[in-house]
């Protein structure tokens, strides 16, 4: 009995002891875990504190050592308080990164003179070197460089383009694709060539570069099998206008494009096109993220109309303006030589923006009337363009007119027809102006000899001039640098004369842009042509919404 009792006591004691042990262990584990978590949190906070301290010290140091300029007056009504960076999406935040150090590769083909066949003679030697200038994360270009006294104190900033220290993609694994969409533009072939060369030569990629033929439809149309772009294939393409890949409007099919990207193991997609193309590019980027594809989508803004916002100028624009000079000179010769009352009309491109017409007018300085979509066309009366032309003809014996194809909606009406991309088709303003001038002169007892020149496609199919070729090279190289570093959903461009990366949503939000009818460009145009200004006066107290644009145009 005593033994039984004893053993019961022992069991109870044992149970109690075990329970106490479990509780103690649980409490100790909890305490240790909490302590561990707390110490981890403390370590993290300490690291953060150290990082911030270091940054503050660096900033203070920079402020201390910053020398004031040797000349200039310190003014107290112009400030920059805060800088808001337009960051591009970074694949390194969502996907494991190869984190490869970035070196510049030079590949040379060496010739072995004793080899008998061309194939044996070709051999490749590679030299690897360091970049002198690598761009750091927050290096930026200020967007709002025009500062007005006592006005805005903040500014947006763009990410500076250029090679980064580490690459997100291992070059050995990279397959890329290039596509050109929308209307033609001088320099397309230069961009295709330079992207291909940068991938193969600067980064020595191990995969292929596919050229997608005929715009977005080339991703899925069996008639348009992609072409493999090699260094040999692209060697001479920049000497010709147009695009060796072909282009088109319409044909965007997201699922089929994403299937192509998956099937060909594309990790970098370079999309060359205007605002419509960029909207498509961003949808491809979003689709890739949704499907979990580690793909960089980079845009290169192409627009003959110069209507992509924020960038200083689009590639090919200068070449187009240069090509338009030939037509304007012809128009002047026709006008001067054809009596009586010779008038030469040149119609230039510009669906909703008159940049080509305005810049060609300024460059030639031979134009008496320039009509653009942004400025209302008034035919008769005090500010009418027809009495102005008659005055010019009476003064100098002839007159030259430049008209943008999108001008004069207010006299011709808006067309409801659209093209395959959804862009509105335009009424024939050139022919309308010719007829209106002839009728106006007749009404006033005179005869006008009007010659009409429409050089439209000849202007955009010329090869890029030297300045545009250089610009195309910079755009292409920086698109490749951005993609290799792991940025996506971005476009490249020259902003405030520096190469930057821009997030596509920001770029397309205000594109296509148009010329500021109350800006300096239009003032210069009317200063040269001496035509009456038909831009309506701003209502008392109203602010011109274009007045605070980052890029003054
Ligand atoms: N919102 C959009 N989403 C997807 N693709 C688009 C969009 N807008 C246009 N596209 C496609 O982009 C291509 C070029 O567009 P387009 O307006 O013709 O020229 P651009 O790119 O020069 O503005 C076309 O293939 C068109 O179908
Ligand atoms: O006849 P197409 O090939 O559609 O091109 C005409 C139109 O293309 C444009 O050049 C603009 O095209 P993008 O925006 O594609 O550069 C307009 O100026 C013009 O109205």
mmCIF file of C-alpha atoms in Angstrom, residues 120-455:
data_model
loop_
_atom_site.group_PDB
_atom_site.id
_atom_site.type_symbol
_atom_site.label_atom_id
_atom_site.label_comp_id
_atom_site.label_asym_id
_atom_site.label_seq_id
_atom_site.Cartn_x
_atom_site.Cartn_y
_atom_site.Cartn_z
ATOM 1 C CA UNK A 120 39.474 29.252 -91.125
ATOM 2 C CA UNK A 121 40.955 32.683 -91.485
ATOM 3 C CA UNK A 122 38.330 34.295 -89.252
ATOM 4 C CA UNK A 123 39.179 34.124 -85.602
ATOM 5 C CA UNK A 124 37.939 36.212 -82.751
ATOM 6 C CA UNK A 125 40.107 37.881 -80.114
ATOM 7 C CA UNK A 126 38.462 39.444 -77.099
ATOM 8 C CA UNK A 127 39.780 42.273 -74.962
ATOM 9 C CA UNK A 128 37.948 43.052 -71.728
ATOM 10 C CA UNK A 129 38.288 46.472 -70.180
ATOM 11 C CA UNK A 130 36.714 48.513 -67.370
ATOM 12 C CA UNK A 131 34.155 51.243 -67.908
ATOM 13 C CA UNK A 132 35.583 54.582 -66.831
ATOM 14 C CA UNK A 133 32.208 55.892 -65.915
ATOM 15 C CA UNK A 134 29.648 53.699 -64.204
ATOM 16 C CA UNK A 135 26.359 55.250 -63.168
ATOM 17 C CA UNK A 136 25.161 54.902 -59.568
ATOM 18 C CA UNK A 137 21.560 54.361 -58.458
ATOM 19 C CA UNK A 138 20.410 57.883 -57.628
ATOM 20 C CA UNK A 139 22.458 59.718 -60.241
ATOM 21 C CA UNK A 140 19.868 61.849 -61.968
ATOM 22 C CA UNK A 141 19.170 64.668 -64.372
ATOM 23 C CA UNK A 142 16.856 67.413 -63.143
ATOM 24 C CA UNK A 143 13.698 67.647 -65.229
ATOM 25 C CA UNK A 144 12.528 71.110 -64.401
ATOM 26 C CA UNK A 145 15.605 73.128 -65.278
ATOM 27 C CA UNK A 146 13.726 76.361 -65.930
ATOM 28 C CA UNK A 147 13.253 77.989 -62.513
ATOM 29 C CA UNK A 148 11.042 81.025 -62.080
ATOM 30 C CA UNK A 149 11.360 83.347 -59.081
ATOM 31 C CA UNK A 150 8.955 82.459 -56.264
ATOM 32 C CA UNK A 151 7.381 79.665 -58.286
ATOM 33 C CA UNK A 152 7.893 75.904 -57.935
ATOM 34 C CA UNK A 153 10.477 74.773 -55.411
ATOM 35 C CA UNK A 154 10.423 71.058 -56.281
ATOM 36 C CA UNK A 155 11.462 69.243 -59.398
ATOM 37 C CA UNK A 156 11.164 65.833 -60.960
ATOM 38 C CA UNK A 157 14.369 64.114 -61.975
ATOM 39 C CA UNK A 158 15.149 61.414 -64.520
ATOM 40 C CA UNK A 159 17.406 58.411 -63.977
ATOM 41 C CA UNK A 160 20.732 58.971 -65.679
ATOM 42 C CA UNK A 161 21.338 56.427 -68.433
ATOM 43 C CA UNK A 162 24.597 54.512 -68.789
ATOM 44 C CA UNK A 163 26.409 51.329 -67.785
ATOM 45 C CA UNK A 164 25.833 50.065 -64.222
ATOM 46 C CA UNK A 165 28.431 48.319 -62.029
ATOM 47 C CA UNK A 166 26.534 45.022 -61.928
ATOM 48 C CA UNK A 167 24.423 43.286 -64.541
ATOM 49 C CA UNK A 168 21.113 41.650 -63.706
ATOM 50 C CA UNK A 169 21.458 39.289 -66.659
ATOM 51 C CA UNK A 170 24.341 36.951 -67.244
ATOM 52 C CA UNK A 171 25.368 37.965 -70.796
ATOM 53 C CA UNK A 172 26.059 34.323 -71.667
ATOM 54 C CA UNK A 173 22.337 33.564 -71.225
ATOM 55 C CA UNK A 174 20.844 36.574 -73.027
ATOM 56 C CA UNK A 175 18.567 36.235 -76.071
ATOM 57 C CA UNK A 176 17.138 39.525 -77.343
ATOM 58 C CA UNK A 177 14.538 40.706 -79.844
ATOM 59 C CA UNK A 178 14.155 44.005 -81.690
ATOM 60 C CA UNK A 179 10.939 45.292 -83.291
ATOM 61 C CA UNK A 180 10.103 48.499 -85.197
ATOM 62 C CA UNK A 181 6.467 49.726 -85.227
ATOM 63 C CA UNK A 182 4.404 52.596 -86.642
ATOM 64 C CA UNK A 183 5.464 55.036 -89.369
ATOM 65 C CA UNK A 184 8.980 55.220 -90.802
ATOM 66 C CA UNK A 185 11.594 57.608 -89.528
ATOM 67 C CA UNK A 186 15.230 58.326 -90.462
ATOM 68 C CA UNK A 187 17.608 56.405 -88.176
ATOM 69 C CA UNK A 188 15.597 53.218 -87.568
ATOM 70 C CA UNK A 189 18.328 51.093 -89.134
ATOM 71 C CA UNK A 190 20.996 52.869 -87.083
ATOM 72 C CA UNK A 191 19.173 51.945 -83.877
ATOM 73 C CA UNK A 192 18.705 48.298 -84.963
ATOM 74 C CA UNK A 193 22.386 48.094 -85.866
ATOM 75 C CA UNK A 194 23.667 49.697 -82.676
ATOM 76 C CA UNK A 195 21.481 47.560 -80.390
ATOM 77 C CA UNK A 196 22.771 44.431 -82.131
ATOM 78 C CA UNK A 197 26.367 45.626 -81.956
ATOM 79 C CA UNK A 198 26.105 46.654 -78.297
ATOM 80 C CA UNK A 199 24.672 43.261 -77.318
ATOM 81 C CA UNK A 200 27.266 41.250 -79.203
ATOM 82 C CA UNK A 201 30.283 43.492 -78.876
ATOM 83 C CA UNK A 202 29.988 45.505 -75.640
ATOM 84 C CA UNK A 203 28.326 42.724 -73.644
ATOM 85 C CA UNK A 204 29.408 39.632 -75.604
ATOM 86 C CA UNK A 205 26.010 37.972 -75.191
ATOM 87 C CA UNK A 206 25.917 34.237 -75.728
ATOM 88 C CA UNK A 207 22.414 34.005 -77.215
ATOM 89 C CA UNK A 208 20.743 35.314 -80.338
ATOM 90 C CA UNK A 209 19.309 38.653 -81.415
ATOM 91 C CA UNK A 210 16.003 38.191 -83.256
ATOM 92 C CA UNK A 211 14.731 40.846 -85.649
ATOM 93 C CA UNK A 212 10.914 40.846 -85.527
ATOM 94 C CA UNK A 213 9.588 41.603 -89.004
ATOM 95 C CA UNK A 214 6.701 43.928 -89.858
ATOM 96 C CA UNK A 215 5.987 45.455 -86.428
ATOM 97 C CA UNK A 216 3.971 43.786 -83.648
ATOM 98 C CA UNK A 217 2.330 41.310 -86.039
ATOM 99 C CA UNK A 218 5.788 39.826 -86.698
ATOM 100 C CA UNK A 219 5.647 38.126 -83.261
ATOM 101 C CA UNK A 220 2.885 35.812 -84.414
ATOM 102 C CA UNK A 221 2.278 35.985 -88.184
ATOM 103 C CA UNK A 222 3.623 32.756 -89.790
ATOM 104 C CA UNK A 223 4.354 34.745 -92.982
ATOM 105 C CA UNK A 224 6.780 36.926 -91.028
ATOM 106 C CA UNK A 225 9.324 34.521 -89.539
ATOM 107 C CA UNK A 226 11.847 36.493 -87.413
ATOM 108 C CA UNK A 227 15.312 36.986 -88.784
ATOM 109 C CA UNK A 228 18.469 36.352 -86.758
ATOM 110 C CA UNK A 229 20.429 39.588 -86.638
ATOM 111 C CA UNK A 230 24.161 39.020 -86.890
ATOM 112 C CA UNK A 231 27.005 41.513 -86.945
ATOM 113 C CA UNK A 232 27.560 40.784 -90.629
ATOM 114 C CA UNK A 233 23.881 41.293 -91.420
ATOM 115 C CA UNK A 234 23.639 44.715 -89.748
ATOM 116 C CA UNK A 235 27.027 46.014 -90.899
ATOM 117 C CA UNK A 236 25.778 48.317 -93.669
ATOM 118 C CA UNK A 237 22.108 48.819 -92.886
ATOM 119 C CA UNK A 238 22.544 52.335 -91.451
ATOM 120 C CA UNK A 239 23.339 53.723 -94.889
ATOM 121 C CA UNK A 240 19.759 53.220 -96.017
ATOM 122 C CA UNK A 241 16.467 54.779 -94.923
ATOM 123 C CA UNK A 242 13.452 52.888 -93.567
ATOM 124 C CA UNK A 243 13.801 49.757 -91.452
ATOM 125 C CA UNK A 244 15.299 46.472 -92.626
ATOM 126 C CA UNK A 245 12.826 44.718 -90.339
ATOM 127 C CA UNK A 246 9.741 46.325 -91.864
ATOM 128 C CA UNK A 247 7.022 48.019 -89.826
ATOM 129 C CA UNK A 248 3.231 48.234 -89.648
ATOM 130 C CA UNK A 249 0.310 49.725 -87.807
ATOM 131 C CA UNK A 250 -2.114 47.542 -85.806
ATOM 132 C CA UNK A 251 -1.418 43.827 -85.206
ATOM 133 C CA UNK A 252 -0.851 43.981 -81.444
ATOM 134 C CA UNK A 253 -1.778 40.649 -79.790
ATOM 135 C CA UNK A 254 -0.479 40.474 -76.228
ATOM 136 C CA UNK A 255 -0.873 36.749 -75.574
ATOM 137 C CA UNK A 256 0.814 35.779 -78.811
ATOM 138 C CA UNK A 257 3.654 38.205 -78.170
ATOM 139 C CA UNK A 258 4.171 36.764 -74.668
ATOM 140 C CA UNK A 259 4.113 33.223 -76.079
ATOM 141 C CA UNK A 260 6.864 34.217 -78.502
ATOM 142 C CA UNK A 261 8.915 35.694 -75.648
ATOM 143 C CA UNK A 262 8.537 32.428 -73.713
ATOM 144 C CA UNK A 263 9.188 30.071 -76.638
ATOM 145 C CA UNK A 264 12.330 31.867 -77.854
ATOM 146 C CA UNK A 265 13.587 32.426 -74.291
ATOM 147 C CA UNK A 266 13.827 36.178 -74.850
ATOM 148 C CA UNK A 267 15.242 38.056 -71.867
ATOM 149 C CA UNK A 268 15.510 41.514 -73.462
ATOM 150 C CA UNK A 269 13.004 43.090 -75.820
ATOM 151 C CA UNK A 270 13.800 46.342 -77.620
ATOM 152 C CA UNK A 271 10.747 48.134 -78.994
ATOM 153 C CA UNK A 272 11.323 51.035 -81.367
ATOM 154 C CA UNK A 273 8.265 53.204 -81.940
ATOM 155 C CA UNK A 274 6.147 56.166 -80.969
ATOM 156 C CA UNK A 275 3.609 56.687 -78.201
ATOM 157 C CA UNK A 276 1.298 53.931 -79.527
ATOM 158 C CA UNK A 277 4.181 51.467 -79.698
ATOM 159 C CA UNK A 278 5.245 52.417 -76.155
ATOM 160 C CA UNK A 279 1.730 51.769 -74.835
ATOM 161 C CA UNK A 280 2.030 48.312 -76.358
ATOM 162 C CA UNK A 281 5.546 47.858 -74.922
ATOM 163 C CA UNK A 282 4.299 48.626 -71.433
ATOM 164 C CA UNK A 283 1.510 46.072 -71.767
ATOM 165 C CA UNK A 284 4.133 43.502 -72.802
ATOM 166 C CA UNK A 285 6.177 44.423 -69.719
ATOM 167 C CA UNK A 286 3.112 44.016 -67.466
ATOM 168 C CA UNK A 287 2.255 40.720 -69.169
ATOM 169 C CA UNK A 288 5.794 39.428 -68.559
ATOM 170 C CA UNK A 289 5.566 40.314 -64.854
ATOM 171 C CA UNK A 290 2.133 38.648 -64.593
ATOM 172 C CA UNK A 291 3.432 35.480 -66.199
ATOM 173 C CA UNK A 292 6.579 35.571 -64.059
ATOM 174 C CA UNK A 293 8.990 36.137 -66.967
ATOM 175 C CA UNK A 294 12.311 37.741 -66.095
ATOM 176 C CA UNK A 295 12.339 40.016 -69.167
ATOM 177 C CA UNK A 296 13.543 43.584 -69.656
ATOM 178 C CA UNK A 297 11.322 45.584 -72.014
ATOM 179 C CA UNK A 298 13.033 48.718 -73.324
ATOM 180 C CA UNK A 299 11.537 51.367 -75.606
ATOM 181 C CA UNK A 300 13.386 53.661 -77.987
ATOM 182 C CA UNK A 301 11.151 56.619 -78.886
ATOM 183 C CA UNK A 302 10.694 56.975 -82.644
ATOM 184 C CA UNK A 303 8.504 59.708 -84.064
ATOM 185 C CA UNK A 304 8.990 61.704 -87.177
ATOM 186 C CA UNK A 305 6.530 64.230 -85.704
ATOM 187 C CA UNK A 306 8.732 64.800 -82.597
ATOM 188 C CA UNK A 307 5.607 64.328 -80.501
ATOM 189 C CA UNK A 308 6.895 62.037 -77.720
ATOM 190 C CA UNK A 309 6.887 64.108 -74.541
ATOM 191 C CA UNK A 310 9.839 64.966 -72.278
ATOM 192 C CA UNK A 311 12.601 64.129 -74.742
ATOM 193 C CA UNK A 312 14.439 67.102 -76.220
ATOM 194 C CA UNK A 313 14.002 65.791 -79.738
ATOM 195 C CA UNK A 314 13.243 62.446 -81.345
ATOM 196 C CA UNK A 315 15.821 60.735 -83.558
ATOM 197 C CA UNK A 316 15.330 61.325 -87.269
ATOM 198 C CA UNK A 317 13.600 64.645 -86.714
ATOM 199 C CA UNK A 318 16.610 66.724 -87.750
ATOM 200 C CA UNK A 319 17.124 64.594 -90.870
ATOM 201 C CA UNK A 320 13.453 65.072 -91.779
ATOM 202 C CA UNK A 321 13.683 68.841 -91.288
ATOM 203 C CA UNK A 322 16.791 68.816 -93.476
ATOM 204 C CA UNK A 323 15.021 66.800 -96.183
ATOM 205 C CA UNK A 324 12.086 69.214 -96.097
ATOM 206 C CA UNK A 325 14.427 72.070 -97.053
ATOM 207 C CA UNK A 326 14.718 70.637 -100.572
ATOM 208 C CA UNK A 327 10.941 70.854 -101.026
ATOM 209 C CA UNK A 328 10.776 74.378 -99.603
ATOM 210 C CA UNK A 329 13.572 75.540 -101.921
ATOM 211 C CA UNK A 330 11.704 74.012 -104.885
ATOM 212 C CA UNK A 331 8.509 75.738 -103.800
ATOM 213 C CA UNK A 332 10.341 79.050 -103.642
ATOM 214 C CA UNK A 333 11.901 78.576 -107.085
ATOM 215 C CA UNK A 334 8.487 77.682 -108.560
ATOM 216 C CA UNK A 335 6.881 80.661 -106.843
ATOM 217 C CA UNK A 336 9.551 83.132 -107.978
ATOM 218 C CA UNK A 337 9.628 81.878 -111.577
ATOM 219 C CA UNK A 338 5.929 81.396 -112.297
ATOM 220 C CA UNK A 339 4.048 84.573 -113.115
ATOM 221 C CA UNK A 340 1.717 86.091 -112.264
ATOM 222 C CA UNK A 341 1.595 85.947 -108.489
ATOM 223 C CA UNK A 342 3.546 82.723 -107.957
ATOM 224 C CA UNK A 343 2.766 80.841 -104.765
ATOM 225 C CA UNK A 344 4.459 77.577 -103.762
ATOM 226 C CA UNK A 345 2.802 75.330 -101.179
ATOM 227 C CA UNK A 346 4.637 72.513 -99.350
ATOM 228 C CA UNK A 347 2.686 70.027 -97.258
ATOM 229 C CA UNK A 348 4.695 68.374 -94.487
ATOM 230 C CA UNK A 349 3.898 65.617 -91.991
ATOM 231 C CA UNK A 350 2.411 66.296 -88.589
ATOM 232 C CA UNK A 351 -0.806 64.608 -87.600
ATOM 233 C CA UNK A 352 -1.376 66.518 -84.366
ATOM 234 C CA UNK A 353 1.923 68.327 -83.875
ATOM 235 C CA UNK A 354 3.394 70.959 -86.164
ATOM 236 C CA UNK A 355 7.040 70.591 -85.142
ATOM 237 C CA UNK A 356 8.305 69.544 -88.602
ATOM 238 C CA UNK A 357 6.436 72.400 -90.302
ATOM 239 C CA UNK A 358 7.568 74.962 -87.709
ATOM 240 C CA UNK A 359 11.219 73.836 -87.585
ATOM 241 C CA UNK A 360 11.444 73.551 -91.390
ATOM 242 C CA UNK A 361 10.012 77.050 -91.696
ATOM 243 C CA UNK A 362 12.554 78.442 -89.242
ATOM 244 C CA UNK A 363 15.468 76.558 -90.808
ATOM 245 C CA UNK A 364 14.669 77.763 -94.330
ATOM 246 C CA UNK A 365 13.726 81.326 -93.432
ATOM 247 C CA UNK A 366 12.048 81.492 -96.868
ATOM 248 C CA UNK A 367 8.464 80.875 -95.769
ATOM 249 C CA UNK A 368 5.687 83.490 -95.724
ATOM 250 C CA UNK A 369 2.934 81.421 -94.151
ATOM 251 C CA UNK A 370 3.164 78.408 -91.863
ATOM 252 C CA UNK A 371 0.049 76.494 -90.813
ATOM 253 C CA UNK A 372 0.155 73.937 -87.956
ATOM 254 C CA UNK A 373 -2.487 71.878 -86.103
ATOM 255 C CA UNK A 374 -1.956 73.773 -82.818
ATOM 256 C CA UNK A 375 -2.860 77.184 -84.249
ATOM 257 C CA UNK A 376 -6.317 77.904 -85.731
ATOM 258 C CA UNK A 377 -6.394 78.517 -89.493
ATOM 259 C CA UNK A 378 -8.293 81.729 -90.227
ATOM 260 C CA UNK A 379 -8.842 82.231 -93.943
ATOM 261 C CA UNK A 380 -10.207 85.748 -94.321
ATOM 262 C CA UNK A 381 -10.601 88.947 -92.338
ATOM 263 C CA UNK A 382 -8.173 90.896 -90.197
ATOM 264 C CA UNK A 383 -6.131 87.876 -89.123
ATOM 265 C CA UNK A 384 -6.813 85.873 -92.285
ATOM 266 C CA UNK A 385 -3.974 84.020 -93.992
ATOM 267 C CA UNK A 386 -5.309 84.716 -97.510
ATOM 268 C CA UNK A 387 -5.119 88.556 -97.276
ATOM 269 C CA UNK A 388 -1.673 88.098 -95.680
ATOM 270 C CA UNK A 389 -0.528 86.044 -98.699
ATOM 271 C CA UNK A 390 -1.883 88.614 -101.111
ATOM 272 C CA UNK A 391 0.029 91.347 -99.262
ATOM 273 C CA UNK A 392 3.260 89.294 -99.411
ATOM 274 C CA UNK A 393 2.799 88.650 -103.146
ATOM 275 C CA UNK A 394 2.230 92.357 -103.745
ATOM 276 C CA UNK A 395 5.364 93.206 -101.752
ATOM 277 C CA UNK A 396 7.828 90.653 -103.145
ATOM 278 C CA UNK A 397 6.098 89.150 -106.226
ATOM 279 C CA UNK A 398 5.698 85.610 -104.798
ATOM 280 C CA UNK A 399 4.975 83.719 -101.565
ATOM 281 C CA UNK A 400 5.899 80.375 -99.982
ATOM 282 C CA UNK A 401 3.495 78.393 -97.782
ATOM 283 C CA UNK A 402 4.296 75.443 -95.477
ATOM 284 C CA UNK A 403 1.335 73.524 -94.168
ATOM 285 C CA UNK A 404 1.329 70.611 -91.713
ATOM 286 C CA UNK A 405 -1.032 67.840 -92.754
ATOM 287 C CA UNK A 406 -2.975 68.022 -89.493
ATOM 288 C CA UNK A 407 -3.635 71.778 -89.732
ATOM 289 C CA UNK A 408 -6.987 73.359 -90.407
ATOM 290 C CA UNK A 409 -9.426 71.033 -88.648
ATOM 291 C CA UNK A 410 -11.482 74.111 -87.812
ATOM 292 C CA UNK A 411 -12.031 74.878 -91.524
ATOM 293 C CA UNK A 412 -12.138 71.302 -92.847
ATOM 294 C CA UNK A 413 -13.805 69.423 -89.993
ATOM 295 C CA UNK A 414 -12.540 66.324 -88.162
ATOM 296 C CA UNK A 415 -12.377 63.034 -89.980
ATOM 297 C CA UNK A 416 -14.056 60.066 -88.292
ATOM 298 C CA UNK A 417 -11.959 57.527 -90.229
ATOM 299 C CA UNK A 418 -9.030 55.887 -88.452
ATOM 300 C CA UNK A 419 -6.072 53.730 -89.534
ATOM 301 C CA UNK A 420 -5.183 50.225 -88.237
ATOM 302 C CA UNK A 421 -3.592 51.727 -85.105
ATOM 303 C CA UNK A 422 -6.613 53.916 -84.368
ATOM 304 C CA UNK A 423 -4.979 57.166 -85.549
ATOM 305 C CA UNK A 424 -7.409 59.533 -87.226
ATOM 306 C CA UNK A 425 -7.120 59.999 -90.980
ATOM 307 C CA UNK A 426 -6.626 63.562 -92.103
ATOM 308 C CA UNK A 427 -8.556 65.691 -94.602
ATOM 309 C CA UNK A 428 -6.604 67.102 -97.569
ATOM 310 C CA UNK A 429 -5.477 70.502 -96.238
ATOM 311 C CA UNK A 430 -2.845 71.051 -98.974
ATOM 312 C CA UNK A 431 -5.290 70.816 -101.866
ATOM 313 C CA UNK A 432 -7.824 72.846 -99.882
ATOM 314 C CA UNK A 433 -5.327 75.680 -99.403
ATOM 315 C CA UNK A 434 -4.396 75.671 -103.109
ATOM 316 C CA UNK A 435 -8.070 76.005 -104.086
ATOM 317 C CA UNK A 436 -8.783 78.656 -101.423
ATOM 318 C CA UNK A 437 -5.812 80.798 -102.537
ATOM 319 C CA UNK A 438 -6.823 80.601 -106.215
ATOM 320 C CA UNK A 439 -10.432 81.529 -105.403
ATOM 321 C CA UNK A 440 -9.414 84.392 -103.104
ATOM 322 C CA UNK A 441 -7.151 85.960 -105.742
ATOM 323 C CA UNK A 442 -9.871 85.532 -108.356
ATOM 324 C CA UNK A 443 -12.411 87.183 -106.073
ATOM 325 C CA UNK A 444 -10.063 90.169 -105.905
ATOM 326 C CA UNK A 445 -9.600 90.336 -109.669
ATOM 327 C CA UNK A 446 -6.188 88.641 -109.696
ATOM 328 C CA UNK A 447 -4.745 85.337 -110.849
ATOM 329 C CA UNK A 448 -2.543 83.293 -108.544
ATOM 330 C CA UNK A 449 -0.191 80.703 -110.030
ATOM 331 C CA UNK A 450 -0.137 78.098 -107.296
ATOM 332 C CA UNK A 451 2.232 75.091 -107.319
ATOM 333 C CA UNK A 452 1.573 72.407 -104.782
ATOM 334 C CA UNK A 453 4.347 70.056 -103.549
ATOM 335 C CA UNK A 454 3.669 67.076 -101.283
ATOM 336 C CA UNK A 455 7.021 65.495 -100.360
#
